[in-house]
Structures are given as structure tokens and as C-alpha cells.
């Protein structure tokens, strides 16, 4: 089934007249050249706006005809959106702890594929998230699956993950990834998974004798053996076998280094060792946690620089003030100044842009929609 005219009109598009003559709109060019052409046309102040999740209508550069893009629809057990204009709602599947108990890889892969189809359909119809913030239309990346290791019933998010076993979590993550990302049109990604929460995230409430240890401040002290035998394998399997295109760095620190400023995790392990080619986003507000809760840096310019240099491409931030989960937006506020001050290089900023924009190109968002499913 291909897009209808009414659907095509429902969402904003890049590369439509009069903004269709740029080289980044030329489908005959290699994608790398198209992405680089777009990056080279952006000003320093415009670049961070393309690295912000959950602040539509951000993610847009109107002078180039680049529309907003809302990263991060949740799809833990189905697309968590409002219903379509004609009243058709996305499928709600059992929670992943129940799905994991089936040990049924066909079920996992089929569910992933159906979620991908429904996400793209709802996106085409301009449907937004079912959330109090009332954000506009969905993007095409799911902030799921959650393949964290469930070892403690006090976590509070146990229902989101399939197992306490790294192999089950990795196999579930791989099958959901393959199903969701690979659609009927082999030219494009159907949707993008975002594996979460990388890594060792298993604390949700207020812990400790004074109740002040939270998911935003906890430092997970884990031996190298436990990291490589328990907490890294599910992500490794989903990236290498499933070709997952998205990873979310978590609120917590790992052995003293916040996950979203952890160059060892995001650079050495994820990109160099596992050859990850996708994008990394922070959990909502996790970049702020680097300074405010972990006290890993001394000020905002050094905070955003640490995140970008570590490999946190997209910052999940900036729900509208006064709405649930409002988290600010350090990338927009402080990255231009950090570049001008020499705290982070333009090359590092452009690398983050390249990772993020590659996803939007691989989804077909810069190509004509008329012949896309």
C-alpha cells in the first residue's frame, strides 16, 4: 500500500518547492554527500536545533525548507500515540516481561514489524504522542525496546524489559529491531529503534537512607566482568546482529562517569568495538544530569561539550515550560558558545549532526513521498 494524497498533505516535508533544488535533495548523489551538503549550509546557531528531541516545532530550518522532527515516540508494547483521525488506534501488545516469557522469536519479530507499519501510518496521518505535553506529529523512531537487565523487583520498570537474562534480552532486542526497521521498501528504514537504557539503568524511585539517590544521580559501580557478562551483551547483540540504528544513553553514571558523557561507553565500546553506525540520544534531561546531579562538570558549556565529545548526538530536552517533564535545552543554549570558546570542535558538532541527519535521510524524509509505503 502506498501513501495517499490526503496522507501526504498531513505532514511537513523537506525538499519540496521552492526548496527542492539543493544538492542535499538530489537523490542521484550518495547519501554522505547529501548530508554533508546540508551540514555545510547550516549556521552555528542552527545546528543545535537539529539535535533536540521533544521540542517540535524545533528540528526545523525554515530558510532551507527543513521541517520539524519529533524524535522519540515510545513503543514499549505498541506505538504510544493518539488514535488516527478516523478513530483507528495503535495496537497495544502485552508488556515485554510477558513477551519475554513466551520465548517466541517469531512473536517478537512480528510485533516489531507491526509496530513499524503502524508508526509510519500514524506519522503519515499527522498523529501525535498520547501525552499531556500535546506534542505534534510523531517522528519515525521508537524509543524502545528497553533491554535492561531485570534483577531487582524494586526497580519499578520491570514490566518494560523481557528478562533478567542477557541472552533473552539481546535476542528480544535483535528481533524487535529487525522487525521494526526493515519494511517492505528496501530503499529506506521503515522506522528506527532506540535501544535503552545504555547502560546499567535499573533504579527508578528514591533510594538510600535519605531517599536522595534517584535514577538521575545514582552511580552504578560495576566490575568489568559484570559489565561484559551481564550489562553489555544485550546491547551488543542488538547492534551487531540486529543492526539497531539508535541507542539511548541513561541517566545514571557508570563507575563515576555519567552515561551521556561516557566516551568509553559511547565511543570505544559502541562505535569502535561494535561498529555502530546510528545515532545516540540522551534520556530526557540526562544531559542536565551530568552537571546538576552527577556534578561531573562545573558549568553548562563544559557539560554540553562533554556530552557531544563523548558521542551523545541528540539531547532529549525542552518539553514546553510548565508541561510534564520539562527539561530545559542546554544544547541550544550553550553549544554555540562552547564551540566559539574552543571547548568542543566544529568537527565534533558536525559528527553528531551527521549521525542524526543520516537517520532522517535513511527514513526517506528528504525524498519524494509519493512512491513510499
CSV table of C-alpha atoms in Angstrom, one decimal:
chain,number,residue,atom,x,y,z
A,1,UNK,CA,0.0,0.0,0.0
A,2,UNK,CA,1.3,3.4,-0.9
A,3,UNK,CA,0.8,6.9,0.6
A,4,UNK,CA,-2.5,8.6,-0.3
A,5,UNK,CA,-2.8,12.3,-1.3
A,6,UNK,CA,-4.6,13.1,2.0
A,7,UNK,CA,-1.8,11.5,4.0
A,8,UNK,CA,0.9,13.3,2.0
A,9,UNK,CA,-0.7,16.6,2.9
A,10,UNK,CA,-0.8,15.8,6.6
A,11,UNK,CA,2.9,16.1,7.4
A,12,UNK,CA,5.6,18.7,6.6
A,13,UNK,CA,8.2,17.6,4.1
A,14,UNK,CA,11.8,18.5,3.2
A,15,UNK,CA,12.9,19.1,-0.4
A,16,UNK,CA,9.6,20.4,-1.7
A,17,UNK,CA,9.2,23.5,-3.9
A,18,UNK,CA,10.7,26.1,-3.6
A,19,UNK,CA,13.3,24.3,-1.5
A,20,UNK,CA,13.9,21.3,-3.8
A,21,UNK,CA,17.0,22.5,-5.8
A,22,UNK,CA,19.7,22.0,-3.2
A,23,UNK,CA,22.2,19.2,-3.7
A,24,UNK,CA,21.0,17.6,-0.4
A,25,UNK,CA,17.7,17.0,-2.3
A,26,UNK,CA,19.4,15.2,-5.2
A,27,UNK,CA,18.6,11.5,-4.9
A,28,UNK,CA,21.3,10.7,-7.5
A,29,UNK,CA,24.0,11.7,-5.1
A,30,UNK,CA,25.4,9.4,-2.4
A,31,UNK,CA,23.8,9.9,0.9
A,32,UNK,CA,27.1,11.0,2.6
A,33,UNK,CA,27.4,13.9,0.1
A,34,UNK,CA,23.8,14.9,0.6
A,35,UNK,CA,24.2,15.0,4.4
A,36,UNK,CA,27.5,16.9,4.1
A,37,UNK,CA,25.9,19.5,1.8
A,38,UNK,CA,23.1,20.1,4.2
A,39,UNK,CA,25.5,20.4,7.2
A,40,UNK,CA,27.7,22.9,5.3
A,41,UNK,CA,24.7,25.2,4.7
A,42,UNK,CA,23.8,25.4,8.4
A,43,UNK,CA,24.9,28.3,10.7
A,44,UNK,CA,26.4,27.5,14.1
A,45,UNK,CA,23.2,28.7,15.8
A,46,UNK,CA,21.0,26.4,13.6
A,47,UNK,CA,23.0,23.2,14.1
A,48,UNK,CA,21.9,22.5,17.7
A,49,UNK,CA,18.2,22.9,16.8
A,50,UNK,CA,18.6,19.7,14.7
A,51,UNK,CA,20.0,17.9,17.8
A,52,UNK,CA,17.0,18.4,20.1
A,53,UNK,CA,14.3,15.8,20.8
A,54,UNK,CA,10.8,16.5,22.0
A,55,UNK,CA,10.6,20.2,21.2
A,56,UNK,CA,8.7,20.3,18.0
A,57,UNK,CA,8.5,22.6,16.1
A,58,UNK,CA,12.3,22.6,16.7
A,59,UNK,CA,14.4,20.4,14.4
A,60,UNK,CA,13.5,22.8,11.6
A,61,UNK,CA,15.5,25.2,9.5
A,62,UNK,CA,12.8,27.1,7.6
A,63,UNK,CA,15.1,29.0,5.3
A,64,UNK,CA,16.2,25.7,3.8
A,65,UNK,CA,12.8,24.1,3.9
A,66,UNK,CA,13.7,21.6,6.6
A,67,UNK,CA,10.6,20.8,8.7
A,68,UNK,CA,10.5,20.0,12.4
A,69,UNK,CA,11.1,16.4,13.5
A,70,UNK,CA,9.9,14.9,16.8
A,71,UNK,CA,12.4,12.3,17.9
A,72,UNK,CA,11.3,9.7,20.3
A,73,UNK,CA,7.9,8.1,20.1
A,74,UNK,CA,7.6,5.4,22.8
A,75,UNK,CA,6.8,1.9,21.5
A,76,UNK,CA,7.4,-0.3,24.6
A,77,UNK,CA,4.4,-2.5,23.9
A,78,UNK,CA,2.9,-0.7,20.8
A,79,UNK,CA,3.0,2.8,19.4
A,80,UNK,CA,2.1,5.1,22.3
A,81,UNK,CA,0.2,7.7,20.3
A,82,UNK,CA,-3.2,9.2,20.0
A,83,UNK,CA,-5.6,7.5,17.6
A,84,UNK,CA,-5.8,8.3,13.9
A,85,UNK,CA,-8.3,11.0,12.7
A,86,UNK,CA,-10.8,8.2,11.7
A,87,UNK,CA,-10.6,6.7,15.1
A,88,UNK,CA,-8.3,3.8,14.5
A,89,UNK,CA,-5.9,3.3,17.4
A,90,UNK,CA,-2.5,1.6,17.5
A,91,UNK,CA,-2.3,-2.0,18.7
A,92,UNK,CA,-1.5,-2.5,22.4
A,93,UNK,CA,0.6,-5.7,22.9
A,94,UNK,CA,1.4,-7.4,26.2
A,95,UNK,CA,4.1,-5.9,28.3
A,96,UNK,CA,7.7,-7.1,27.4
A,97,UNK,CA,8.0,-9.1,30.6
A,98,UNK,CA,5.1,-11.2,29.4
A,99,UNK,CA,6.5,-11.3,25.8
A,100,UNK,CA,9.9,-12.4,27.1
A,101,UNK,CA,8.2,-15.3,28.9
A,102,UNK,CA,6.9,-16.7,25.6
A,103,UNK,CA,10.5,-17.3,24.3
A,104,UNK,CA,8.9,-16.9,20.9
A,105,UNK,CA,11.2,-15.1,18.4
A,106,UNK,CA,8.5,-15.1,15.7
A,107,UNK,CA,6.2,-13.2,18.0
A,108,UNK,CA,8.9,-10.6,18.9
A,109,UNK,CA,9.9,-10.0,15.3
A,110,UNK,CA,6.3,-9.9,14.0
A,111,UNK,CA,5.3,-7.4,16.8
A,112,UNK,CA,8.3,-5.2,15.9
A,113,UNK,CA,7.2,-5.2,12.2
A,114,UNK,CA,3.6,-4.4,13.0
A,115,UNK,CA,4.7,-1.5,15.3
A,116,UNK,CA,6.9,-0.2,12.5
A,117,UNK,CA,4.0,-0.3,10.0
A,118,UNK,CA,1.6,1.4,12.5
A,119,UNK,CA,4.1,4.1,13.4
A,120,UNK,CA,4.7,5.0,9.8
A,121,UNK,CA,1.0,5.1,9.1
A,122,UNK,CA,0.2,7.2,12.2
A,123,UNK,CA,3.1,9.5,11.2
A,124,UNK,CA,1.7,9.9,7.7
A,125,UNK,CA,-1.6,11.0,9.2
A,126,UNK,CA,-0.1,13.6,11.5
A,127,UNK,CA,-0.9,11.8,14.7
A,128,UNK,CA,1.0,12.9,17.9
A,129,UNK,CA,2.0,11.3,21.1
A,130,UNK,CA,-0.6,10.4,23.7
A,131,UNK,CA,1.0,12.7,26.3
A,132,UNK,CA,0.0,15.6,28.4
A,133,UNK,CA,2.5,17.8,26.6
A,134,UNK,CA,0.3,17.5,23.5
A,135,UNK,CA,3.3,17.4,21.1
A,136,UNK,CA,2.6,17.5,17.4
A,137,UNK,CA,3.1,14.6,15.0
A,138,UNK,CA,5.2,11.6,15.8
A,139,UNK,CA,8.6,11.0,14.3
A,140,UNK,CA,9.7,7.7,12.9
A,141,UNK,CA,12.0,6.5,15.6
A,142,UNK,CA,10.8,4.4,18.6
A,143,UNK,CA,12.4,4.9,22.0
A,144,UNK,CA,12.4,1.2,22.6
A,145,UNK,CA,12.9,-1.6,23.2
A,146,UNK,CA,14.1,-1.5,26.7
A,147,UNK,CA,16.6,-4.3,27.0
A,148,UNK,CA,17.9,-3.5,30.5
A,149,UNK,CA,18.6,-6.4,32.8
A,150,UNK,CA,15.8,-7.1,35.4
A,151,UNK,CA,17.5,-8.3,38.6
A,152,UNK,CA,15.6,-6.4,41.4
A,153,UNK,CA,11.8,-6.2,41.8
A,154,UNK,CA,12.1,-2.8,43.3
A,155,UNK,CA,13.2,-1.2,40.1
A,156,UNK,CA,9.7,-0.1,39.0
A,157,UNK,CA,10.1,-0.6,35.3
A,158,UNK,CA,10.5,-4.4,35.3
A,159,UNK,CA,7.4,-4.7,33.0
A,160,UNK,CA,9.2,-2.9,30.2
A,161,UNK,CA,12.0,-5.5,29.8
A,162,UNK,CA,11.8,-9.1,28.7
A,163,UNK,CA,14.1,-10.8,31.1
A,164,UNK,CA,16.9,-11.0,33.7
A,165,UNK,CA,18.9,-12.9,31.2
A,166,UNK,CA,21.3,-11.1,28.9
A,167,UNK,CA,20.8,-13.6,26.0
A,168,UNK,CA,17.0,-13.3,26.2
A,169,UNK,CA,17.2,-9.5,26.3
A,170,UNK,CA,19.6,-9.5,23.4
A,171,UNK,CA,17.6,-11.8,21.3
A,172,UNK,CA,14.4,-9.9,22.0
A,173,UNK,CA,16.2,-6.6,21.1
A,174,UNK,CA,17.5,-8.1,17.9
A,175,UNK,CA,14.2,-9.5,16.7
A,176,UNK,CA,12.2,-6.3,17.6
A,177,UNK,CA,14.9,-4.3,15.8
A,178,UNK,CA,14.8,-6.4,12.6
A,179,UNK,CA,11.0,-6.4,12.5
A,180,UNK,CA,10.6,-2.7,13.2
A,181,UNK,CA,13.4,-1.3,11.0
A,182,UNK,CA,13.0,-3.5,7.9
A,183,UNK,CA,9.8,-2.8,6.0
A,184,UNK,CA,8.6,-3.6,2.5
A,185,UNK,CA,10.5,-0.8,0.9
A,186,UNK,CA,14.2,-1.9,1.0
A,187,UNK,CA,15.4,1.6,0.0
A,188,UNK,CA,14.5,3.0,3.4
A,189,UNK,CA,14.3,2.2,7.0
A,190,UNK,CA,10.7,1.6,8.0
A,191,UNK,CA,11.4,3.1,11.4
A,192,UNK,CA,14.3,3.3,13.8
A,193,UNK,CA,14.7,1.6,17.1
A,194,UNK,CA,16.4,3.3,20.1
A,195,UNK,CA,17.8,0.7,22.5
A,196,UNK,CA,17.6,1.8,26.1
A,197,UNK,CA,18.9,2.5,28.6
A,198,UNK,CA,22.6,2.3,27.9
A,199,UNK,CA,23.8,1.2,30.4
A,200,UNK,CA,23.1,-0.4,33.8
A,201,UNK,CA,19.9,1.5,34.4
A,202,UNK,CA,17.8,-0.3,37.0
A,203,UNK,CA,16.8,2.3,39.6
A,204,UNK,CA,13.6,4.4,39.4
A,205,UNK,CA,12.5,5.6,42.8
A,206,UNK,CA,14.1,7.4,45.7
A,207,UNK,CA,16.7,5.1,47.4
A,208,UNK,CA,19.2,5.4,50.1
A,209,UNK,CA,18.9,6.3,53.8
A,210,UNK,CA,17.8,9.8,53.0
A,211,UNK,CA,15.9,9.0,49.8
A,212,UNK,CA,18.1,11.2,47.7
A,213,UNK,CA,19.6,8.6,45.4
A,214,UNK,CA,17.5,8.6,42.2
A,215,UNK,CA,17.8,7.5,38.6
A,216,UNK,CA,19.2,10.9,37.9
A,217,UNK,CA,22.0,10.7,40.4
A,218,UNK,CA,22.9,7.0,41.0
A,219,UNK,CA,26.4,5.9,40.1
A,220,UNK,CA,26.4,2.2,39.2
A,221,UNK,CA,29.7,0.7,40.4
A,222,UNK,CA,30.1,-2.4,38.3
A,223,UNK,CA,33.1,-4.7,37.8
A,224,UNK,CA,34.5,-5.1,34.3
A,225,UNK,CA,33.5,-8.8,34.5
A,226,UNK,CA,29.8,-7.9,35.3
A,227,UNK,CA,29.7,-5.2,32.6
A,228,UNK,CA,30.9,-7.6,29.9
A,229,UNK,CA,29.0,-10.7,31.1
A,230,UNK,CA,25.7,-9.1,32.1
A,231,UNK,CA,25.1,-5.4,31.2
A,232,UNK,CA,26.7,-5.0,27.7
A,233,UNK,CA,25.8,-8.3,25.9
A,234,UNK,CA,22.1,-7.5,25.1
A,235,UNK,CA,23.1,-4.1,23.5
A,236,UNK,CA,26.0,-5.7,21.7
A,237,UNK,CA,23.8,-8.5,20.2
A,238,UNK,CA,21.1,-6.0,19.1
A,239,UNK,CA,23.6,-3.7,17.5
A,240,UNK,CA,25.7,-6.3,15.7
A,241,UNK,CA,23.0,-8.9,14.8
A,242,UNK,CA,20.0,-6.6,14.5
A,243,UNK,CA,21.8,-3.5,13.1
A,244,UNK,CA,20.0,-1.3,15.6
A,245,UNK,CA,20.2,2.3,14.4
A,246,UNK,CA,19.5,4.1,17.8
A,247,UNK,CA,20.8,3.9,21.3
A,248,UNK,CA,19.7,6.0,24.4
A,249,UNK,CA,22.3,6.8,27.0
A,250,UNK,CA,20.9,6.6,30.5
A,251,UNK,CA,20.5,9.0,33.4
A,252,UNK,CA,22.9,7.1,35.7
A,253,UNK,CA,26.7,7.1,35.8
A,254,UNK,CA,28.7,4.0,35.3
A,255,UNK,CA,31.8,3.8,37.6
A,256,UNK,CA,31.9,7.5,38.1
A,257,UNK,CA,31.2,8.7,34.6
A,258,UNK,CA,27.7,9.8,33.5
A,259,UNK,CA,26.5,7.6,30.7
A,260,UNK,CA,25.8,10.5,28.4
A,261,UNK,CA,29.3,11.8,28.9
A,262,UNK,CA,31.0,8.4,28.9
A,263,UNK,CA,33.3,8.3,25.9
A,264,UNK,CA,34.3,4.7,26.8
A,265,UNK,CA,30.7,3.5,26.5
A,266,UNK,CA,29.5,5.6,23.6
A,267,UNK,CA,32.8,5.8,21.6
A,268,UNK,CA,35.1,2.9,22.4
A,269,UNK,CA,32.5,0.2,23.0
A,270,UNK,CA,29.5,1.2,20.9
A,271,UNK,CA,31.1,2.8,17.8
A,272,UNK,CA,34.6,1.4,17.7
A,273,UNK,CA,34.2,-2.1,19.0
A,274,UNK,CA,30.6,-2.8,17.8
A,275,UNK,CA,30.8,-0.7,14.6
A,276,UNK,CA,27.6,1.1,15.5
A,277,UNK,CA,26.6,3.5,12.7
A,278,UNK,CA,23.4,5.1,14.1
A,279,UNK,CA,22.5,7.9,16.4
A,280,UNK,CA,22.7,8.3,20.2
A,281,UNK,CA,20.1,10.3,22.2
A,282,UNK,CA,20.1,11.1,25.8
A,283,UNK,CA,17.2,10.1,28.0
A,284,UNK,CA,15.0,13.1,28.8
A,285,UNK,CA,17.1,15.5,30.8
A,286,UNK,CA,20.1,13.2,31.1
A,287,UNK,CA,22.5,15.9,29.7
A,288,UNK,CA,21.3,18.2,32.5
A,289,UNK,CA,22.1,15.4,35.0
A,290,UNK,CA,25.7,15.5,34.0
A,291,UNK,CA,26.0,18.9,35.8
A,292,UNK,CA,23.1,19.1,38.1
A,293,UNK,CA,23.0,15.6,39.7
A,294,UNK,CA,26.4,14.0,39.0
A,295,UNK,CA,28.4,17.2,39.3
A,296,UNK,CA,30.8,15.8,36.7
A,297,UNK,CA,31.3,19.2,35.1
A,298,UNK,CA,31.5,22.7,36.5
A,299,UNK,CA,29.3,24.7,34.1
A,300,UNK,CA,27.0,24.3,31.1
A,301,UNK,CA,29.5,25.0,28.3
A,302,UNK,CA,31.7,22.2,29.7
A,303,UNK,CA,28.6,20.0,30.2
A,304,UNK,CA,27.4,20.1,26.6
A,305,UNK,CA,30.9,19.8,25.3
A,306,UNK,CA,31.5,16.6,27.4
A,307,UNK,CA,28.2,15.1,26.0
A,308,UNK,CA,29.0,15.9,22.4
A,309,UNK,CA,32.6,14.7,22.6
A,310,UNK,CA,31.5,11.5,24.3
A,311,UNK,CA,29.1,10.7,21.5
A,312,UNK,CA,25.7,11.9,22.7
A,313,UNK,CA,24.3,13.2,19.4
A,314,UNK,CA,20.8,14.2,20.3
A,315,UNK,CA,19.6,15.8,23.5
A,316,UNK,CA,16.2,14.8,24.8
A,317,UNK,CA,15.0,18.1,26.3
A,318,UNK,CA,12.8,21.1,26.0
A,319,UNK,CA,9.3,20.0,26.7
A,320,UNK,CA,7.4,23.3,26.7
A,321,UNK,CA,7.8,25.0,30.1
A,322,UNK,CA,5.0,24.2,32.5
A,323,UNK,CA,4.3,20.8,30.9
A,324,UNK,CA,5.2,17.4,32.4
A,325,UNK,CA,8.8,16.5,32.2
A,326,UNK,CA,10.1,20.0,31.2
A,327,UNK,CA,13.9,19.5,31.0
A,328,UNK,CA,15.4,22.7,29.5
A,329,UNK,CA,17.7,22.7,26.5
A,330,UNK,CA,21.4,23.0,27.1
A,331,UNK,CA,22.4,22.1,23.6
A,332,UNK,CA,20.5,25.0,22.1
A,333,UNK,CA,21.6,27.4,24.8
A,334,UNK,CA,25.2,26.6,25.2
A,335,UNK,CA,26.7,24.7,22.2
A,336,UNK,CA,27.4,27.7,20.0
A,337,UNK,CA,29.3,29.4,22.8
A,338,UNK,CA,31.2,26.2,23.7
A,339,UNK,CA,32.3,26.0,20.0
A,340,UNK,CA,33.3,29.6,19.9
A,341,UNK,CA,35.3,29.2,23.2
A,342,UNK,CA,37.1,26.1,21.8
A,343,UNK,CA,35.6,23.7,24.3
A,344,UNK,CA,34.3,21.5,21.6
A,345,UNK,CA,35.3,21.5,17.9
A,346,UNK,CA,33.1,22.2,15.0
A,347,UNK,CA,34.1,18.7,13.7
A,348,UNK,CA,32.7,17.1,16.8
A,349,UNK,CA,29.4,19.0,16.4
A,350,UNK,CA,29.2,18.1,12.8
A,351,UNK,CA,29.8,14.4,13.6
A,352,UNK,CA,26.8,14.5,15.9
A,353,UNK,CA,24.7,16.2,13.2
A,354,UNK,CA,25.9,13.6,10.7
A,355,UNK,CA,24.7,10.7,12.9
A,356,UNK,CA,21.3,12.3,13.5
A,357,UNK,CA,20.7,13.5,9.9
A,358,UNK,CA,21.7,10.2,8.5
A,359,UNK,CA,18.7,8.7,10.2
A,360,UNK,CA,16.3,11.2,8.7
A,361,UNK,CA,17.8,10.5,5.2
A,362,UNK,CA,17.6,6.7,5.7
A,363,UNK,CA,14.0,7.1,6.6
A,364,UNK,CA,13.3,8.8,3.3
A,365,UNK,CA,12.4,12.2,4.8
A,366,UNK,CA,14.4,14.1,2.2
A,367,UNK,CA,13.0,12.1,-0.8
A,368,UNK,CA,9.6,12.3,-2.5
A,369,UNK,CA,6.9,10.6,-0.6
A,370,UNK,CA,4.6,9.6,-3.4
A,371,UNK,CA,6.2,6.2,-4.0
A,372,UNK,CA,6.9,5.4,-0.4
A,373,UNK,CA,4.8,2.9,1.6
